[in-house]
PDB file of C-alpha atoms and ligand atoms in Angstrom:
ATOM      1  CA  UNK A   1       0.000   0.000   0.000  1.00  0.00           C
ATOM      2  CA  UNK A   2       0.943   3.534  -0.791  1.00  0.00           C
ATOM      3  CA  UNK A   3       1.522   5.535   2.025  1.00  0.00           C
ATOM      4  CA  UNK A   4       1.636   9.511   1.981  1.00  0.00           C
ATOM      5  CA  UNK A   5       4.774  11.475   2.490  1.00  0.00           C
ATOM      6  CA  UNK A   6       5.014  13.841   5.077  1.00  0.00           C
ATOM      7  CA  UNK A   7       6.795  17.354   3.998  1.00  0.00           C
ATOM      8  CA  UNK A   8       9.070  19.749   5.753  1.00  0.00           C
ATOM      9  CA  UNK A   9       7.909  21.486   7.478  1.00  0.00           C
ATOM     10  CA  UNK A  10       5.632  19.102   9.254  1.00  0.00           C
ATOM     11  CA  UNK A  11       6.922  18.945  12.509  1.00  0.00           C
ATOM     12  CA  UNK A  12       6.551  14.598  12.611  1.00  0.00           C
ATOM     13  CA  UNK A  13       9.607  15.111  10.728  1.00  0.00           C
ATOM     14  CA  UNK A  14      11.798  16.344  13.882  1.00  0.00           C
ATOM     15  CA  UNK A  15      11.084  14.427  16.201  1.00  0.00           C
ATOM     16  CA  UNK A  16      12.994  11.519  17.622  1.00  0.00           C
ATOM     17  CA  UNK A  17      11.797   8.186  17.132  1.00  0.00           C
ATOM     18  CA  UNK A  18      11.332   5.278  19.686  1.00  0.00           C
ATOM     19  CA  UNK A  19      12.726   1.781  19.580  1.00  0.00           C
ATOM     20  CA  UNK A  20      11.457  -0.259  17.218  1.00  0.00           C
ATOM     21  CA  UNK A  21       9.360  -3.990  18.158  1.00  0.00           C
ATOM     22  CA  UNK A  22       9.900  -5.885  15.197  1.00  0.00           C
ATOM     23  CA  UNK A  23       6.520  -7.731  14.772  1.00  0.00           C
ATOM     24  CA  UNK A  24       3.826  -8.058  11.788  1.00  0.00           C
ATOM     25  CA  UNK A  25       2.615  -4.703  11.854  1.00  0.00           C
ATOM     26  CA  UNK A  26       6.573  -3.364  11.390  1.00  0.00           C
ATOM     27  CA  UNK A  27       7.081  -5.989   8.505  1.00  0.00           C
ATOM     28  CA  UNK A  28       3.958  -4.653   7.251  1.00  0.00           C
ATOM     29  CA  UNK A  29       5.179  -1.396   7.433  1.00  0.00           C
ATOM     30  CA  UNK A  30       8.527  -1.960   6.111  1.00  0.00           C
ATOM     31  CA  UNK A  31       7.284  -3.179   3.029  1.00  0.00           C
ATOM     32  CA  UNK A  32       4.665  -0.333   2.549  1.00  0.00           C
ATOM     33  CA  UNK A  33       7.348   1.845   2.776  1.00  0.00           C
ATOM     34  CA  UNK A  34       9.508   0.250   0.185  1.00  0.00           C
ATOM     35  CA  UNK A  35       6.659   0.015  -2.003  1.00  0.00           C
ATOM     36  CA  UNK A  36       5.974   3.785  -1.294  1.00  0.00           C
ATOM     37  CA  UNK A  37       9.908   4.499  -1.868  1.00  0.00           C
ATOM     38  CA  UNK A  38      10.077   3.182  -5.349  1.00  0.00           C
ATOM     39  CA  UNK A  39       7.101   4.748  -6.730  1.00  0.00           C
ATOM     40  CA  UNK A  40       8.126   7.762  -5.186  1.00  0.00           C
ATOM     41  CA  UNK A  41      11.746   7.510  -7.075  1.00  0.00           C
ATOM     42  CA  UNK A  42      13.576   7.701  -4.064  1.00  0.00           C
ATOM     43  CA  UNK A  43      16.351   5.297  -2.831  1.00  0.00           C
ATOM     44  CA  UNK A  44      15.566   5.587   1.022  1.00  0.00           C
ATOM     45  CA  UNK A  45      12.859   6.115   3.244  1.00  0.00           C
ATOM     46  CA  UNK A  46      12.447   6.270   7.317  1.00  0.00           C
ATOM     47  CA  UNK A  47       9.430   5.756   9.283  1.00  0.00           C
ATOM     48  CA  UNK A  48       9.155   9.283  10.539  1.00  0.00           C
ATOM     49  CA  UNK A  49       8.230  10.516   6.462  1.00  0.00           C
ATOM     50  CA  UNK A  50       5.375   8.150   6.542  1.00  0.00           C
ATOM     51  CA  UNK A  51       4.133   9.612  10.043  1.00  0.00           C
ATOM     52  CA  UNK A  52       5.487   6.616  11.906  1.00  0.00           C
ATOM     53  CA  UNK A  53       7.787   7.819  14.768  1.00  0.00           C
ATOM     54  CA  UNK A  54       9.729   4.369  15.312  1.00  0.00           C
ATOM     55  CA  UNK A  55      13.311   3.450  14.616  1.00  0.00           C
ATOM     56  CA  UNK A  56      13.187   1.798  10.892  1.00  0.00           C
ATOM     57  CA  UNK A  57      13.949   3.089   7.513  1.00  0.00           C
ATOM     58  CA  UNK A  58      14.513   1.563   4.742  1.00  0.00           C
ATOM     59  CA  UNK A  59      16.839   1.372   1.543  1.00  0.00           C
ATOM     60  CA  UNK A  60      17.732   0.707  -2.152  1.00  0.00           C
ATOM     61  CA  UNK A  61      20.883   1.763  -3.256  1.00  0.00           C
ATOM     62  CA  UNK A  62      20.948   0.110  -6.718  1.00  0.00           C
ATOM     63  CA  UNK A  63      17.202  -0.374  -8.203  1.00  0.00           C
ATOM     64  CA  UNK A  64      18.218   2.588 -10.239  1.00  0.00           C
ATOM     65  CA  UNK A  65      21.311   1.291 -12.246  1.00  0.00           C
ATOM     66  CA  UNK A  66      20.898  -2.312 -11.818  1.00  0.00           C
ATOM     67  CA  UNK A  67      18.901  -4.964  -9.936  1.00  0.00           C
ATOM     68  CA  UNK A  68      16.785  -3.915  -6.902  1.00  0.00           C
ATOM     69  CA  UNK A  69      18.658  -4.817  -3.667  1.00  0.00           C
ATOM     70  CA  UNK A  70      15.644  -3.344  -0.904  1.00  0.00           C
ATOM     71  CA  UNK A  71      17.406  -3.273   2.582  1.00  0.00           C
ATOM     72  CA  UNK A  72      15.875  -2.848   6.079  1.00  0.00           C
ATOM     73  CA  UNK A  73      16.934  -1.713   9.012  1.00  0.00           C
ATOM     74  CA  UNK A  74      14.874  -2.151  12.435  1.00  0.00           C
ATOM     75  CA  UNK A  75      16.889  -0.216  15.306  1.00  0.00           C
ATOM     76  CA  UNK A  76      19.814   1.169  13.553  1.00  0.00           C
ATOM     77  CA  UNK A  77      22.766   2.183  15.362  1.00  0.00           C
ATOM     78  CA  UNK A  78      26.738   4.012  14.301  1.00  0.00           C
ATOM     79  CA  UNK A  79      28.696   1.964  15.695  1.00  0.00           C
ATOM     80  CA  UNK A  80      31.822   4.156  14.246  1.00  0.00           C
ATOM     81  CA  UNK A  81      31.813   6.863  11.418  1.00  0.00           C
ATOM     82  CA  UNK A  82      35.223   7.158   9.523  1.00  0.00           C
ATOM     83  CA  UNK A  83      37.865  10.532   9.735  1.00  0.00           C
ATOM     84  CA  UNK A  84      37.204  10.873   6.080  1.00  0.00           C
ATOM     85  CA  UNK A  85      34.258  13.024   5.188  1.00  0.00           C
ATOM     86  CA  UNK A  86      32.653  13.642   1.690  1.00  0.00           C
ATOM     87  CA  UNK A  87      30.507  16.884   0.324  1.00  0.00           C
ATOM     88  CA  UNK A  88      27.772  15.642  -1.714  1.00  0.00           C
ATOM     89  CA  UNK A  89      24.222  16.792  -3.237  1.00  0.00           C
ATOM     90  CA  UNK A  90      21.348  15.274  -1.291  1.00  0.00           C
ATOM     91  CA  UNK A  91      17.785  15.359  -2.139  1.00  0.00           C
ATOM     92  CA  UNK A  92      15.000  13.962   0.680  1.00  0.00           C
ATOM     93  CA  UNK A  93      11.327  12.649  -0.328  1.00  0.00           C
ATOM     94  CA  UNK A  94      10.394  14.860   2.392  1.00  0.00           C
ATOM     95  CA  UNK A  95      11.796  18.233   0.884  1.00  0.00           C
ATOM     96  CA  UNK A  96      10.839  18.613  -2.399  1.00  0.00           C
ATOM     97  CA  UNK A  97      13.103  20.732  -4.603  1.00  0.00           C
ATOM     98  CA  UNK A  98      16.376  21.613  -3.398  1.00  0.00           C
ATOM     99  CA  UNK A  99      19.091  19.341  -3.863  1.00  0.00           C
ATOM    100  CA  UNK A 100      21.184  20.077  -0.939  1.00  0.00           C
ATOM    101  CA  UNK A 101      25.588  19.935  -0.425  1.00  0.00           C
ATOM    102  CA  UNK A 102      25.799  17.612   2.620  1.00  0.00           C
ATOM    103  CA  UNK A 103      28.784  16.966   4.564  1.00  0.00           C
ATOM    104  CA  UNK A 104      29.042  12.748   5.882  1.00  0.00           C
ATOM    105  CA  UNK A 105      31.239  10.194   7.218  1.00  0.00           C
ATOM    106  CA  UNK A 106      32.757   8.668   4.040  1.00  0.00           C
ATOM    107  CA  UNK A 107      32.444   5.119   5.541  1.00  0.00           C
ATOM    108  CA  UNK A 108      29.944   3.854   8.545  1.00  0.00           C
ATOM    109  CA  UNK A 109      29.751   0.804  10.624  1.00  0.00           C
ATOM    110  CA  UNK A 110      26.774  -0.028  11.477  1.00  0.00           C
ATOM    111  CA  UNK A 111      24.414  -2.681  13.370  1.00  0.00           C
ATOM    112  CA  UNK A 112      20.680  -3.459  12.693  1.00  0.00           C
ATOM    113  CA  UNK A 113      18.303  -5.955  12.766  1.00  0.00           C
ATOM    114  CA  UNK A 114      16.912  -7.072   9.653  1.00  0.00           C
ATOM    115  CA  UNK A 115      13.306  -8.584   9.003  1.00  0.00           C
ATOM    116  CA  UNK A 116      14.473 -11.883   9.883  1.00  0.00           C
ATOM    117  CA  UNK A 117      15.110 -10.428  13.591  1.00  0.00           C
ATOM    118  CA  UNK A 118      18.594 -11.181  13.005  1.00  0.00           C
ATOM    119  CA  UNK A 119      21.349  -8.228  14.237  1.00  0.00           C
ATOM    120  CA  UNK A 120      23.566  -7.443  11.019  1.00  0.00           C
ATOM    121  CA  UNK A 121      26.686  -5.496  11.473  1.00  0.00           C
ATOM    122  CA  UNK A 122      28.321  -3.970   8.420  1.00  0.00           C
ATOM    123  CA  UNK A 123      30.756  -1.260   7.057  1.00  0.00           C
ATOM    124  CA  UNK A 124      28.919   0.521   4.449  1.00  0.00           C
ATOM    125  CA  UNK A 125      30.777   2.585   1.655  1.00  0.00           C
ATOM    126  CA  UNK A 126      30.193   4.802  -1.155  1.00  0.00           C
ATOM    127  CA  UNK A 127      26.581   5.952  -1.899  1.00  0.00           C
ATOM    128  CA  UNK A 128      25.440   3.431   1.177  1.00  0.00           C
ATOM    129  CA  UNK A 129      27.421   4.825   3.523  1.00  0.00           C
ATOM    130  CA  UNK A 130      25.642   8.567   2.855  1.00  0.00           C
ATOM    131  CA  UNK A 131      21.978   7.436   2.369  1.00  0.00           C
ATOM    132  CA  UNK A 132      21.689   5.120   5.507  1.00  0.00           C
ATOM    133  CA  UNK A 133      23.269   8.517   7.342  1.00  0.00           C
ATOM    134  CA  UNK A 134      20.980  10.205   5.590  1.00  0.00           C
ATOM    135  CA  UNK A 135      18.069   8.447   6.898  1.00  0.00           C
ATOM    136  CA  UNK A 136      19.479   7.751  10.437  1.00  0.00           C
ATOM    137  CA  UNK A 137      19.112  11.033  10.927  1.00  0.00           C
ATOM    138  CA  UNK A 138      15.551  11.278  10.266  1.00  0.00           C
ATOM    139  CA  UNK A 139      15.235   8.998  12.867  1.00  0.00           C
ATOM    140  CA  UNK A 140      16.304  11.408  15.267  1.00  0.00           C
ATOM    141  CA  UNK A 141      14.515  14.260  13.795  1.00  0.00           C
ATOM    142  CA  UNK A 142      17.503  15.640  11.440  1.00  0.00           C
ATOM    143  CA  UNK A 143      17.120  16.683   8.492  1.00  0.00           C
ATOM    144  CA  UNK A 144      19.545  17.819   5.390  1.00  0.00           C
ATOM    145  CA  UNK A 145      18.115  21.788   6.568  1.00  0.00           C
ATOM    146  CA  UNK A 146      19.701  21.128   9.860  1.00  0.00           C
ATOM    147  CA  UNK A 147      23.411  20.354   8.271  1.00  0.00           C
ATOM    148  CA  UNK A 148      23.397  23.960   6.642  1.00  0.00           C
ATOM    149  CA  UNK A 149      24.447  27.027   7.326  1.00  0.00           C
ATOM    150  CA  UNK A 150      22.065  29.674   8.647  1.00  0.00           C
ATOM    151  CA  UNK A 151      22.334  31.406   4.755  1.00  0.00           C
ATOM    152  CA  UNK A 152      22.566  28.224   2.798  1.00  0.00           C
ATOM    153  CA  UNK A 153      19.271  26.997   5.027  1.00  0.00           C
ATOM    154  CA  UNK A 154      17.838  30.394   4.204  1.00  0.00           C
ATOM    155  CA  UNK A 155      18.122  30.001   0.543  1.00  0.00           C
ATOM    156  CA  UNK A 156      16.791  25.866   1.016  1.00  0.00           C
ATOM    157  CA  UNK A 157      13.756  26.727   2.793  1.00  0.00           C
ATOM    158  CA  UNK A 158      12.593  29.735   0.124  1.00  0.00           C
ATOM    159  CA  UNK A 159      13.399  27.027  -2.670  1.00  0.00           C
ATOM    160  CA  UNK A 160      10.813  24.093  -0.290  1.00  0.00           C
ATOM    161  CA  UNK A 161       8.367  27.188  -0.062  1.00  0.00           C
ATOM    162  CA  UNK A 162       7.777  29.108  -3.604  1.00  0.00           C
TER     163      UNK A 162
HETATM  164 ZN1  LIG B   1      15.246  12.368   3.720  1.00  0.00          ZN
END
């Protein structure tokens, strides 16, 4: 099932979410959201953008170039976010318009625990590495706005807005 997508500024979107319990009505959600992720073109989604303010988002990193590779993660944690940072253009389902330069960790580890209810812990590189930051911070009610300055959020917002 589709589900609608909340937009900035709705204030769902910054608020931190609780622990997730990973039971039929998550794996239910999970896969709305994936559902609601690809026909929305985007490549990652967290609960929060759906209205749901637990700890689970959701990924595809490759369904645009190649096979689809859907990913999810129930209780996410950084375990350890690499020296190394990257600047790169990020766009969010929940802010429609600007594409915005983000500073991120070039490399993450991370743990989860995946629909099977088994923990996963992996280092995650490359365009992985930014999106699951990317939607880790939703989870705590961060969002690309936040990581600019006061003038470059200025500029962001009147973009969102006209
Ligand atoms: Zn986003």
């Amino acid at each position: 099932m589709l589900l609608p997508i909340l937009h900035w500024p709705d204030p769902l979107l910054s608020k931190p979410c609780a622990p997730a319990l990973l039971d039929d009505d998550l794996r239910h959600l999970a896969s709305d959201m994936l559902e609601t992720m690809y026909a929305a073109r985007g490549r990652g989604l967290a609960a929060p953008q759906v209205g749901r303010l637990v700890r689970l988002f959701v990924m595809d990193v490759t369904w645009k170039e190649s096979a689809c590779s859907p990913q999810v993660f129930v209780n996410p944690e950084m375990v350890e976010l690499s020296v190394a940072r990257v600047l790169g253009p990020e766009g969010c389902l929940s802010i429609p318009g600007p594409v915005t330069e983000v500073e991120r960790a070039e490399a993450v580890r991370m743990r989860w625990t995946d629909m099977e209810g088994q923990r996963q812990d992996a280092v995650l590189t490359g365009f992985a590495a930014i999106c699951a930051q990317h939607e880790h911070d939703h989870l705590d009610g961060i969002l690309t706005l936040d990581h600019l300055s006061p003038e470059a959020r200025a500029q962001a917002e009147a973009e969102v807005l006209t």
